[in-house]
XYZ file of N, CA and C in Angstrom:
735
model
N -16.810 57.176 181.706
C -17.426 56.137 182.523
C -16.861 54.783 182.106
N -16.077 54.587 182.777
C -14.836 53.288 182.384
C -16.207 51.968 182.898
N -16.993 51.997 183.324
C -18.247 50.699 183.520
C -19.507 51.058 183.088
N -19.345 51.861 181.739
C -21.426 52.725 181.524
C -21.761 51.052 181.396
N -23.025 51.263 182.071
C -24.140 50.339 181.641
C -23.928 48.989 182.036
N -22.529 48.603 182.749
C -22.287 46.956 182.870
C -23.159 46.932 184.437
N -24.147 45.278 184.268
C -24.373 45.085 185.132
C -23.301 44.096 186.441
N -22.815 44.665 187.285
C -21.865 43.552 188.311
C -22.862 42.693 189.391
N -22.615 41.641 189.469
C -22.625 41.000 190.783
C -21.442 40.938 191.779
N -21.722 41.307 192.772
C -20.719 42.040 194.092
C -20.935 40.927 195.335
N -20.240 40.188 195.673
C -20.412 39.500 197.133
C -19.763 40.330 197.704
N -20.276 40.474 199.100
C -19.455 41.038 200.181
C -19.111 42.352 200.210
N -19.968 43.388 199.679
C -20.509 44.645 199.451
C -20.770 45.140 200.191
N -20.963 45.038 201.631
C -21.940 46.205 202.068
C -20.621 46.831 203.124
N -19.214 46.247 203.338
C -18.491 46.945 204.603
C -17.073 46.909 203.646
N -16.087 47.600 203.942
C -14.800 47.399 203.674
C -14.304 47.317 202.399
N -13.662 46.427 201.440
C -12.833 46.775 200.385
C -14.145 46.845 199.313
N -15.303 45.615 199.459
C -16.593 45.372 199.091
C -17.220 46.669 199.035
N -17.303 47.290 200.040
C -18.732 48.916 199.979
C -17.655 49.983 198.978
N -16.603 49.994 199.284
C -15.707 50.622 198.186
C -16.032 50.426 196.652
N -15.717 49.611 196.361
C -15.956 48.970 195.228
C -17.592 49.125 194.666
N -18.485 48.685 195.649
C -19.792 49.221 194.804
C -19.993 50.651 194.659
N -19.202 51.563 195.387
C -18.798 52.717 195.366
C -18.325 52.953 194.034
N -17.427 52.572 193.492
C -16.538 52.893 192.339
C -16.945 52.527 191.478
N -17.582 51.502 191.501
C -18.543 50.561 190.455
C -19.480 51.695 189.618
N -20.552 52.006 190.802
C -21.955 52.963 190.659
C -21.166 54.094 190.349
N -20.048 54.814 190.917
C -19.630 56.001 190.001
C -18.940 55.714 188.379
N -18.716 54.781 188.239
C -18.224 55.116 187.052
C -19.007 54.250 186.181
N -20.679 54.430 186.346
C -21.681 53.892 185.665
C -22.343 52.606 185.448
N -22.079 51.949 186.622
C -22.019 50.213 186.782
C -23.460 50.101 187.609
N -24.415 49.810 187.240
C -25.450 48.923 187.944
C -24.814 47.625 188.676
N -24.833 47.983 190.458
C -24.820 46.686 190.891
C -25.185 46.048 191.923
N -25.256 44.692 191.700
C -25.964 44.030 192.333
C -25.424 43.312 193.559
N -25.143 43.730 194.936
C -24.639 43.639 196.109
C -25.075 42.403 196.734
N -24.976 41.141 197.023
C -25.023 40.185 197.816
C -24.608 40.087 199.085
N -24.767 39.899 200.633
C -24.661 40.387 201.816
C -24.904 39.078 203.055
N -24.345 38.805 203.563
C -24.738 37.982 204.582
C -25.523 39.169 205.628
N -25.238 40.019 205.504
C -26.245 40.937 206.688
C -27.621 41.435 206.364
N -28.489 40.901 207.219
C -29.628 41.262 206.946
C -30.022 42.368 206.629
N -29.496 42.693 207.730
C -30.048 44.353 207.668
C -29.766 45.210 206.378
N -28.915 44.873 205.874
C -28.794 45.384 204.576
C -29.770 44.912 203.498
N -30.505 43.912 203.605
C -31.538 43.520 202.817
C -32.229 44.587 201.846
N -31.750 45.070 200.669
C -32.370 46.267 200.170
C -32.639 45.832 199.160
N -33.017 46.483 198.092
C -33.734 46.134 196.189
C -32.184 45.803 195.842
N -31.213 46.007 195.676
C -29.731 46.024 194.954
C -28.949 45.150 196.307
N -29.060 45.153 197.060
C -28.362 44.454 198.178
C -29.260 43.262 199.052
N -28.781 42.037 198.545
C -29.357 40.896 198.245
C -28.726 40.160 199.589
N -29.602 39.250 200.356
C -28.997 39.056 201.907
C -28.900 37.256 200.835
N -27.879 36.757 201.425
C -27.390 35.342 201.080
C -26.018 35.237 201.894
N -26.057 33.692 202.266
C -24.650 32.983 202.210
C -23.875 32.434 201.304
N -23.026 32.878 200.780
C -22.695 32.476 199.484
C -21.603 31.337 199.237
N -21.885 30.324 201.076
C -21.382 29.056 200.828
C -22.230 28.417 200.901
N -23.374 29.023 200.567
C -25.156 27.853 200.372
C -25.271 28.082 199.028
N -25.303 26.673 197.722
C -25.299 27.271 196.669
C -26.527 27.913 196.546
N -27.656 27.075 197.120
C -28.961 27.370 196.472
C -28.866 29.259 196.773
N -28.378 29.909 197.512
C -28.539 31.527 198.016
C -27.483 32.026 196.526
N -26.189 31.325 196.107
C -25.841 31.823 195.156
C -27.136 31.925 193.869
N -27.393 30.609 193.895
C -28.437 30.417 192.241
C -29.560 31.743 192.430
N -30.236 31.427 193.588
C -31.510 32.572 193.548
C -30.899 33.505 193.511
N -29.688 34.628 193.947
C -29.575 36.146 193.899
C -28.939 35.925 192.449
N -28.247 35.148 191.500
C -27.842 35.087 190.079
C -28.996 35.156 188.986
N -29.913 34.195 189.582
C -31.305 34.275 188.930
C -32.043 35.847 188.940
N -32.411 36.317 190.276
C -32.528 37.293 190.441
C -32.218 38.577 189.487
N -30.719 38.624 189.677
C -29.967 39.485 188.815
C -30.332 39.490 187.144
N -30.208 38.364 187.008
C -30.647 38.073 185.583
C -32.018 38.250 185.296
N -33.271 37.933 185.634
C -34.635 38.599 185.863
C -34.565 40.168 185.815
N -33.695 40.545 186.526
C -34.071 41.970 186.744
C -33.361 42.267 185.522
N -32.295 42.309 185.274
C -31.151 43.294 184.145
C -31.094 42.473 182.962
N -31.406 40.918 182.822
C -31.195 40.771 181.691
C -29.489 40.018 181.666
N -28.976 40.204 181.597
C -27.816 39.900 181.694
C -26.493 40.305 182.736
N -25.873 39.328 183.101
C -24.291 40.003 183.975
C -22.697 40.058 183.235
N -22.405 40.875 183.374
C -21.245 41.596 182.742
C -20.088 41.084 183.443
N -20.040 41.343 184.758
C -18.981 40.554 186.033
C -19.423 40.428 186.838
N -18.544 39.516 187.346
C -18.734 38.706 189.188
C -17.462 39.355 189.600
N -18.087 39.803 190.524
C -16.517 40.080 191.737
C -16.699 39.354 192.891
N -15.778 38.151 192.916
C -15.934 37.267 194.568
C -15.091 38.173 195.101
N -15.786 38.760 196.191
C -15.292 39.768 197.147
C -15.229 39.343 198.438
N -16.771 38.453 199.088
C -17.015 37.549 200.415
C -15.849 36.797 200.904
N -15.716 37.135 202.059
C -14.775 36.380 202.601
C -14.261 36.572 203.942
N -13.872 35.272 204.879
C -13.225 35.485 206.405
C -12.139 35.248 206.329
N -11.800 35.856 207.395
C -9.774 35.673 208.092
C -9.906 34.826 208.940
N -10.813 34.777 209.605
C -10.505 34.381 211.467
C -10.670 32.454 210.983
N -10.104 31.635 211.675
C -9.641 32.126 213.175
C -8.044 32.794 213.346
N -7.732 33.595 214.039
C -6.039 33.649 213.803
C -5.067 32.543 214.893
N -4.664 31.302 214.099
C -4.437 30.367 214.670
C -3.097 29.780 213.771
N -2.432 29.210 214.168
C -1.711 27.706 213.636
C -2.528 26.899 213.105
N -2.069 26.048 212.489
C -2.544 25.347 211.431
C -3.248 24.191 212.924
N -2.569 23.811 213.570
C -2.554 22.843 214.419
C -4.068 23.078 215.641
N -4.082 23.883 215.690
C -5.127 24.914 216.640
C -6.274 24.745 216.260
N -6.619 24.941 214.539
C -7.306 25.248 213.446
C -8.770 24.276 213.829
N -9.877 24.117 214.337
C -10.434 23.241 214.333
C -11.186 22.715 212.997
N -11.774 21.907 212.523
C -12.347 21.282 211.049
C -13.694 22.235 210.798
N -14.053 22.559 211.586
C -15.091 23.594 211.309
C -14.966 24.787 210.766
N -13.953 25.308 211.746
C -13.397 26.408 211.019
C -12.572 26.460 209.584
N -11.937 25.217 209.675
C -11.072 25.115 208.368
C -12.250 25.073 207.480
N -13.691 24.049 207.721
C -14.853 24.227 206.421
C -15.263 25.564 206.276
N -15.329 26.084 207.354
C -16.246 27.545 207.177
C -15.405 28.214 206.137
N -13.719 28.495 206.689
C -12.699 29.347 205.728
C -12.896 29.147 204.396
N -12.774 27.633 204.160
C -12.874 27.382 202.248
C -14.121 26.971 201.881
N -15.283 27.068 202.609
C -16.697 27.158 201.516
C -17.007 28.761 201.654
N -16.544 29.820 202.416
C -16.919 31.005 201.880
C -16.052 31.212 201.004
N -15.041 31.521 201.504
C -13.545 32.064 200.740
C -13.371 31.495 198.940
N -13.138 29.942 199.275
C -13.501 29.357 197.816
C -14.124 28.603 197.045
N -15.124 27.823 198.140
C -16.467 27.049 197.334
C -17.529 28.187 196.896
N -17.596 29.326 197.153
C -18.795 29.843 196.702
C -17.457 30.763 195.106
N -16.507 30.488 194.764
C -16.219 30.746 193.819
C -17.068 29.981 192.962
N -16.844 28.528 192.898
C -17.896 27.609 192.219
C -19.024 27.728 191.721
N -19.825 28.156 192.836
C -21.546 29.189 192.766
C -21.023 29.552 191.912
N -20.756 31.003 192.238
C -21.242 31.798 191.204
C -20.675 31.804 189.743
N -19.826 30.735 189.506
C -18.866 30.504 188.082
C -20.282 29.404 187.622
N -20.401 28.816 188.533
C -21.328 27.841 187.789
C -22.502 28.524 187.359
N -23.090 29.009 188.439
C -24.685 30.050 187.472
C -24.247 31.196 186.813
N -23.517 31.967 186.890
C -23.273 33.190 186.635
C -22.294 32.581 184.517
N -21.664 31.678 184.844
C -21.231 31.161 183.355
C -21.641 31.698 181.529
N -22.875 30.933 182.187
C -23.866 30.934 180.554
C -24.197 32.540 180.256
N -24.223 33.495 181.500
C -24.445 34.998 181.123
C -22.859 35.583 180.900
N -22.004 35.288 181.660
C -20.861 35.458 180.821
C -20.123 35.512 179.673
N -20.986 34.017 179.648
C -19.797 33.694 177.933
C -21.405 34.685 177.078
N -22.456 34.500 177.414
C -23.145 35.634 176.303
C -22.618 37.370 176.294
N -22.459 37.679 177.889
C -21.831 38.752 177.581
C -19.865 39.336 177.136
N -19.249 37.956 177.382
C -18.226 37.903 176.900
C -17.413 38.826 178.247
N -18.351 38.870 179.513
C -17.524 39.200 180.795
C -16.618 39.319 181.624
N -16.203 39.756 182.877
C -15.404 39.017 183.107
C -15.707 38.690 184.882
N -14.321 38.115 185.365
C -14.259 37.382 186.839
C -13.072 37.959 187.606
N -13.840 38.296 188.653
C -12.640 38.986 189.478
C -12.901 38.819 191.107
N -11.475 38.274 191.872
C -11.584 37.857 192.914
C -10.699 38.713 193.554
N -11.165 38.714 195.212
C -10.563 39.342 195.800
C -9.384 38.870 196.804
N -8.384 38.487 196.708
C -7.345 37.354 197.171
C -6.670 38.842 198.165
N -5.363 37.481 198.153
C -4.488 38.485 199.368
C -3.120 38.310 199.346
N -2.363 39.111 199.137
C -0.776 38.517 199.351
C -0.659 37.517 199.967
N -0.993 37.208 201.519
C -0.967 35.854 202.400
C -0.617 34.736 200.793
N -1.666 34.968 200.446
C -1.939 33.424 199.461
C -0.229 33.396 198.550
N 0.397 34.481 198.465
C 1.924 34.455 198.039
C 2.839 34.121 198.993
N 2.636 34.571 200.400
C 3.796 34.481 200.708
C 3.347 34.054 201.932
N 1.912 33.553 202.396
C 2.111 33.019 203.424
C 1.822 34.298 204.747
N 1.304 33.637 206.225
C 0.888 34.951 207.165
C 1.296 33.839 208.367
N 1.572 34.164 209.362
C 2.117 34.223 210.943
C 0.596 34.052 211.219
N 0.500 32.975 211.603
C -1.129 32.662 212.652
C -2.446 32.740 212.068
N -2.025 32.348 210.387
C -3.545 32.603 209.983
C -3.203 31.559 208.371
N -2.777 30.134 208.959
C -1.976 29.041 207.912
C -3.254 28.881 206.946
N -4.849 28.368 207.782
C -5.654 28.457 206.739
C -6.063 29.184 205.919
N -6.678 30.384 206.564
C -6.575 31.562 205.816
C -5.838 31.906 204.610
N -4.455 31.453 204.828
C -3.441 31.691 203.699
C -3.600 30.373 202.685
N -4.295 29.244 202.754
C -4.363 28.492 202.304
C -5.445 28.440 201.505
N -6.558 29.394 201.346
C -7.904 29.856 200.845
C -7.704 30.608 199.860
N -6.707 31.706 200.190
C -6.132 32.739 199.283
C -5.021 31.944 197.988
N -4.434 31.162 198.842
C -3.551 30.304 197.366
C -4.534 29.461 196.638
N -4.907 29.138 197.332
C -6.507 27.868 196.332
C -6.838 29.668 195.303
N -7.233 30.543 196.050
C -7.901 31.564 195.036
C -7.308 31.994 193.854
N -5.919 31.856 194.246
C -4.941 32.227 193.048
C -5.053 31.458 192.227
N -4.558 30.150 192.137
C -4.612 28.929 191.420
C -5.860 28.979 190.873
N -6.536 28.694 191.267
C -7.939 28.832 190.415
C -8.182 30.140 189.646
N -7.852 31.102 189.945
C -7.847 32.330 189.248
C -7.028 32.184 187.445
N -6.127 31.272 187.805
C -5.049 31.375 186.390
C -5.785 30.377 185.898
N -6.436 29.160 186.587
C -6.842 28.341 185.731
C -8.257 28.330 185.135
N -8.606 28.846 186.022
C -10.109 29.690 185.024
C -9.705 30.475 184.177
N -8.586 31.519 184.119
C -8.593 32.074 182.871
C -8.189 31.004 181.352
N -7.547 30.487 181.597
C -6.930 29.554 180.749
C -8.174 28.678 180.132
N -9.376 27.745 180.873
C -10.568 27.429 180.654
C -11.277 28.509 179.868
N -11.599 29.520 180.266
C -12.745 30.624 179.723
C -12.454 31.555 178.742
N -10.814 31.605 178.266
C -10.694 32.544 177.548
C -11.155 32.331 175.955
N -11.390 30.915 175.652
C -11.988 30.640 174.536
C -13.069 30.885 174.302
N -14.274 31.502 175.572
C -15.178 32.137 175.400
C -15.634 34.029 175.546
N -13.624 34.272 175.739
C -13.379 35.794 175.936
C -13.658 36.240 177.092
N -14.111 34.948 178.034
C -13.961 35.750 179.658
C -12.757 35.908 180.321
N -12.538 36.808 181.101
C -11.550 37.467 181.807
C -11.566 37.057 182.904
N -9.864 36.526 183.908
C -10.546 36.245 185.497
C -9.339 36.916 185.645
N -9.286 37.320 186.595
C -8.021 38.457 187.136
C -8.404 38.486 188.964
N -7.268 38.521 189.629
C -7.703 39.165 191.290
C -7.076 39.942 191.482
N -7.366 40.535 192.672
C -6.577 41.243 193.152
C -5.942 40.978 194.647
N -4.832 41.444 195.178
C -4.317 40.964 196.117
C -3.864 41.797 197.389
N -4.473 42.502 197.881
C -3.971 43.476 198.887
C -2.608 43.029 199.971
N -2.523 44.040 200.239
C -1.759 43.374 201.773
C -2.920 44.259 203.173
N -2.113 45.188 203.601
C -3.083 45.572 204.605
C -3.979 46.164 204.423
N -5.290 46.625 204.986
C -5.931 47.659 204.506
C -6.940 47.836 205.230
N -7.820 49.414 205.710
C -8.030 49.651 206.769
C -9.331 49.383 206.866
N -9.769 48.266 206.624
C -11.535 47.702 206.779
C -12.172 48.573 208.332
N -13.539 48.399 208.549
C -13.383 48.130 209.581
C -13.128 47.071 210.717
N -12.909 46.013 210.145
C -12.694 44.601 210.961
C -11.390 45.289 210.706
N -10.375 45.300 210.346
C -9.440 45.518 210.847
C -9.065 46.425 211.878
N -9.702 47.786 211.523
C -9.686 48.779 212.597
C -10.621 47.737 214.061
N -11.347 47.581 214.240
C -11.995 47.049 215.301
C -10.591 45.917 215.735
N -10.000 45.122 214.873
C -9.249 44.159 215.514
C -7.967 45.389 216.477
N -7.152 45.809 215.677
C -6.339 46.924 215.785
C -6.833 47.190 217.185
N -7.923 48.116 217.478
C -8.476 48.533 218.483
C -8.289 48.013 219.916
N -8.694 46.544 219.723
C -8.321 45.608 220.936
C -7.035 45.217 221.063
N -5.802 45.599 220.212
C -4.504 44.796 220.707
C -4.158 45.720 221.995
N -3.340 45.083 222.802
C -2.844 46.349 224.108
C -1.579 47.055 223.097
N -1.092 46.599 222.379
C -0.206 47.682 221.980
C -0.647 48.356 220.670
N -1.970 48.633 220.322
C -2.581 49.297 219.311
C -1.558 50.301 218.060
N -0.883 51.464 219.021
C -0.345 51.632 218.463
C 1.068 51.559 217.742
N 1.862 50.446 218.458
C 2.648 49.745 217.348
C 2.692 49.119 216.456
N 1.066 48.375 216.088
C 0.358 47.658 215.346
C -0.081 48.649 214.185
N -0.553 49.945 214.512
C -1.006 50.515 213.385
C 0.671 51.264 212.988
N 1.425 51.535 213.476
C 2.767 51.905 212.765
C 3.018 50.745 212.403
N 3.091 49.158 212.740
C 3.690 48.182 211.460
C 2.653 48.045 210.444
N 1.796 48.233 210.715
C 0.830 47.831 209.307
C 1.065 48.945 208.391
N 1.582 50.276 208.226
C 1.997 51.504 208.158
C 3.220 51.040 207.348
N 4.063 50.534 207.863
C 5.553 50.161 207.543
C 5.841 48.792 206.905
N 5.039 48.378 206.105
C 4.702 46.468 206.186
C 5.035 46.833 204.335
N 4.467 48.381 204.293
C 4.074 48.909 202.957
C 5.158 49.855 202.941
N 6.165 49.310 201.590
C 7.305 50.624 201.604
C 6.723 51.697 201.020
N 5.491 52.098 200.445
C 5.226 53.343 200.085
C 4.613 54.088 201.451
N 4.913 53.463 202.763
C 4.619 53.884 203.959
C 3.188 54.352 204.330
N 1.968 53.276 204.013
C 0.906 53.593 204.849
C 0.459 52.349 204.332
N -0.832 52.190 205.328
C -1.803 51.128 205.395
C -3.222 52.189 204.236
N -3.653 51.855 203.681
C -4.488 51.987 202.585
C -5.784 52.165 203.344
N -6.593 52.965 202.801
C -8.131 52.641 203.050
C -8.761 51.867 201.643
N -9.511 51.162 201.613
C -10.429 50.662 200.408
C -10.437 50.913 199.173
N -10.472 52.014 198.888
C -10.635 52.802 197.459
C -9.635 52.631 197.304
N -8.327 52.705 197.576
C -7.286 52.616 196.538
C -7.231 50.856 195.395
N -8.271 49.383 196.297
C -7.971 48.715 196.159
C -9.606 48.558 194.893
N -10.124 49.144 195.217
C -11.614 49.693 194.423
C -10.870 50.440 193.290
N -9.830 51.380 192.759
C -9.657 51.996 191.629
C -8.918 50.674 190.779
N -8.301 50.219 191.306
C -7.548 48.787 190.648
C -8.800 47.995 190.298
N -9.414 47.313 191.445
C -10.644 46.718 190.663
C -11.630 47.507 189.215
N -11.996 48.362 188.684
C -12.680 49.203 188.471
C -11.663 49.109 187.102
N -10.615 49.405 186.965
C -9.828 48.827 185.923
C -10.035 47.626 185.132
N -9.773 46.726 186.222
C -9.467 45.098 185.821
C -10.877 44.694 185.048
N -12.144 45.316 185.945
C -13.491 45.195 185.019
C -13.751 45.642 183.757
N -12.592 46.729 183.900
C -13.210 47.717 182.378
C -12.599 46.771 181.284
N -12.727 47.914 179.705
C -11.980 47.648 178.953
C -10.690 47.982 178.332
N -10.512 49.215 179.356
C -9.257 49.304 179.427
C -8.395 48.096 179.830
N -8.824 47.065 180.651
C -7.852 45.630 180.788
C -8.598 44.711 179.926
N -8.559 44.844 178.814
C -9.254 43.929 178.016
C -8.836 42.956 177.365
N -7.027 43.130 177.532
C -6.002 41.929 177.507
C -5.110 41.129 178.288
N -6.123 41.689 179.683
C -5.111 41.024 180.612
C -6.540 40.131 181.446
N -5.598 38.686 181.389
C -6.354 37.521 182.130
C -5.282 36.858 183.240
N -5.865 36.097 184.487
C -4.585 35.363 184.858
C -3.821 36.084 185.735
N -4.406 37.082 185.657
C -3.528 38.299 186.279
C -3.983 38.150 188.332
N -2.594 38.053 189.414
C -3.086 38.229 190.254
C -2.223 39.319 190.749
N -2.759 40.702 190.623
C -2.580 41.802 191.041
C -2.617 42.233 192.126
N -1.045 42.595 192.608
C -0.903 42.820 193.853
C -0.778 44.616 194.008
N -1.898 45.027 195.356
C -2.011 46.458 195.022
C -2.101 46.662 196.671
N -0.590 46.442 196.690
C -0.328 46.801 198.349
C 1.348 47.297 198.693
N 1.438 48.499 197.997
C 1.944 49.820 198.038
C 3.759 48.932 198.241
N 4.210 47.939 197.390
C 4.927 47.232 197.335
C 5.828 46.093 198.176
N 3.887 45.804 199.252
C 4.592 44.559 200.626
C 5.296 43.656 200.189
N 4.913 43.413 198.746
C 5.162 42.334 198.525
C 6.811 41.682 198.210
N 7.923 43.262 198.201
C 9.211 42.727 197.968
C 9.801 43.037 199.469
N 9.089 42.728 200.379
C 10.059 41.922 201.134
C 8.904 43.010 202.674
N 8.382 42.515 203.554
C 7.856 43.040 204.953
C 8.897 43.980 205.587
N 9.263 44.730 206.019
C 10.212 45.313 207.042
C 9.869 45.730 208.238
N 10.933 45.033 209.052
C 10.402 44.969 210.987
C 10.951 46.340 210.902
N 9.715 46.532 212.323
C 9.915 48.053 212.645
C 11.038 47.921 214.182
């Protein structure tokens, strides 16, 4: 049990790379604590908040801590793509919405979640995206959320490691959420879209979740117990170079 007994806090848990992950979490012995913009998920472990409202970060951190006593890790997992636009297109709303989920509620939860850290000597793990390396075709902000995530990722480690916390992300390229499948769904040429997303990845497929959940599940344990700073790219090697189909 590469996580006995650690308690996690999970944003963005209840669909896609997020429900994976509390998946992998709870199997390999992790109590955790799921945060959710969807109501309906409102359960004892799955905590409904916006987690670009701090006060919704503080109460489900408080929470957590009431109940367990202490938190072990944060995984910023929460997060939007849309709109898929040019930078130019982009309206100011949308550009606020992109970077107070995506990376002001990093803040939250570093800021409350901190003082149980450095007691448990924890760690921090975000969920980024290649985009934030190399940039995406019609989605400039978006990609601009994901590089803020990186950057801040190395420089929190560099800050926290004097208190032995860990910040590490991870970085997918494609992967088969269901928002993606639902987007997929509506293009008229569907299926040339799911053969490039297929081919984007020279180990030749688009991923479901769990593969990006066994990497996380690592980075928490102590098996990575010397690696900080780290933004881990676990997208079947997009990252040396896209190839048109």
């Amino acid at each position: 049990m590469h996580l006995d007994n650690k308690i996690i806090y999970l944003t963005g848990g209840t669909k896609g790379i997020g429900l994976e992950c509390a998946r992998a979490y709870a199997a390999q012995g992790a109590t955790v604590v799921t945060v959710s913009n969807d109501a309906a998920s409102n359960t004892e472990d799955v905590l409904f908040a916006d987690v670009s409202k701090e006060e919704d970060v503080r109460r489900t951190i408080q929470y957590t801590l009431d109940k367990y006593g202490r938190i072990d890790a944060v995984h910023n997992n929460a997060g939007i793509a849309h709109p898929a636009k040019p930078l130019h297109e982009t309206t100011g709303q949308q550009w606020d919405d992109l970077f107070s989920i995506n990376v002001k509620s990093i803040l939250y939860t570093t800021k409350y979640a901190f003082a149980a850290l450095r007691e448990s000597k924890g760690c921090i793990l975000n969920t980024s995206s290649l985009v934030g390396e190399i940039g995406q075709e019609n989605h400039a902000a978006y990609s601009g959320t994901k590089g803020a995530m990186n950057a801040l990722t190395k420089s929190m480690a560099l800050d926290y490691a004097p208190f032995h916390i860990r910040v590490n992300a991870v970085a997918p390229a494609g992967v088969w959420t269901p928002m993606l499948r639902e987007w997929n769904a509506a293009q008229e040429n569907a299926q040339d879209m799911e053969r490039y997303l297929n081919e984007i990845h020279p180990l030749g497929y688009c991923p479901e979740g769990d593969v990006i959940a066994d990497v996380c599940v690592f980075l928490l344990s102590e098996k990575a117990r010397f690696v900080t700073g780290l933004i881990m790219p676990v997208s079947g090697g997009a990252e040396l170079g896209y190839r048109r189909i």
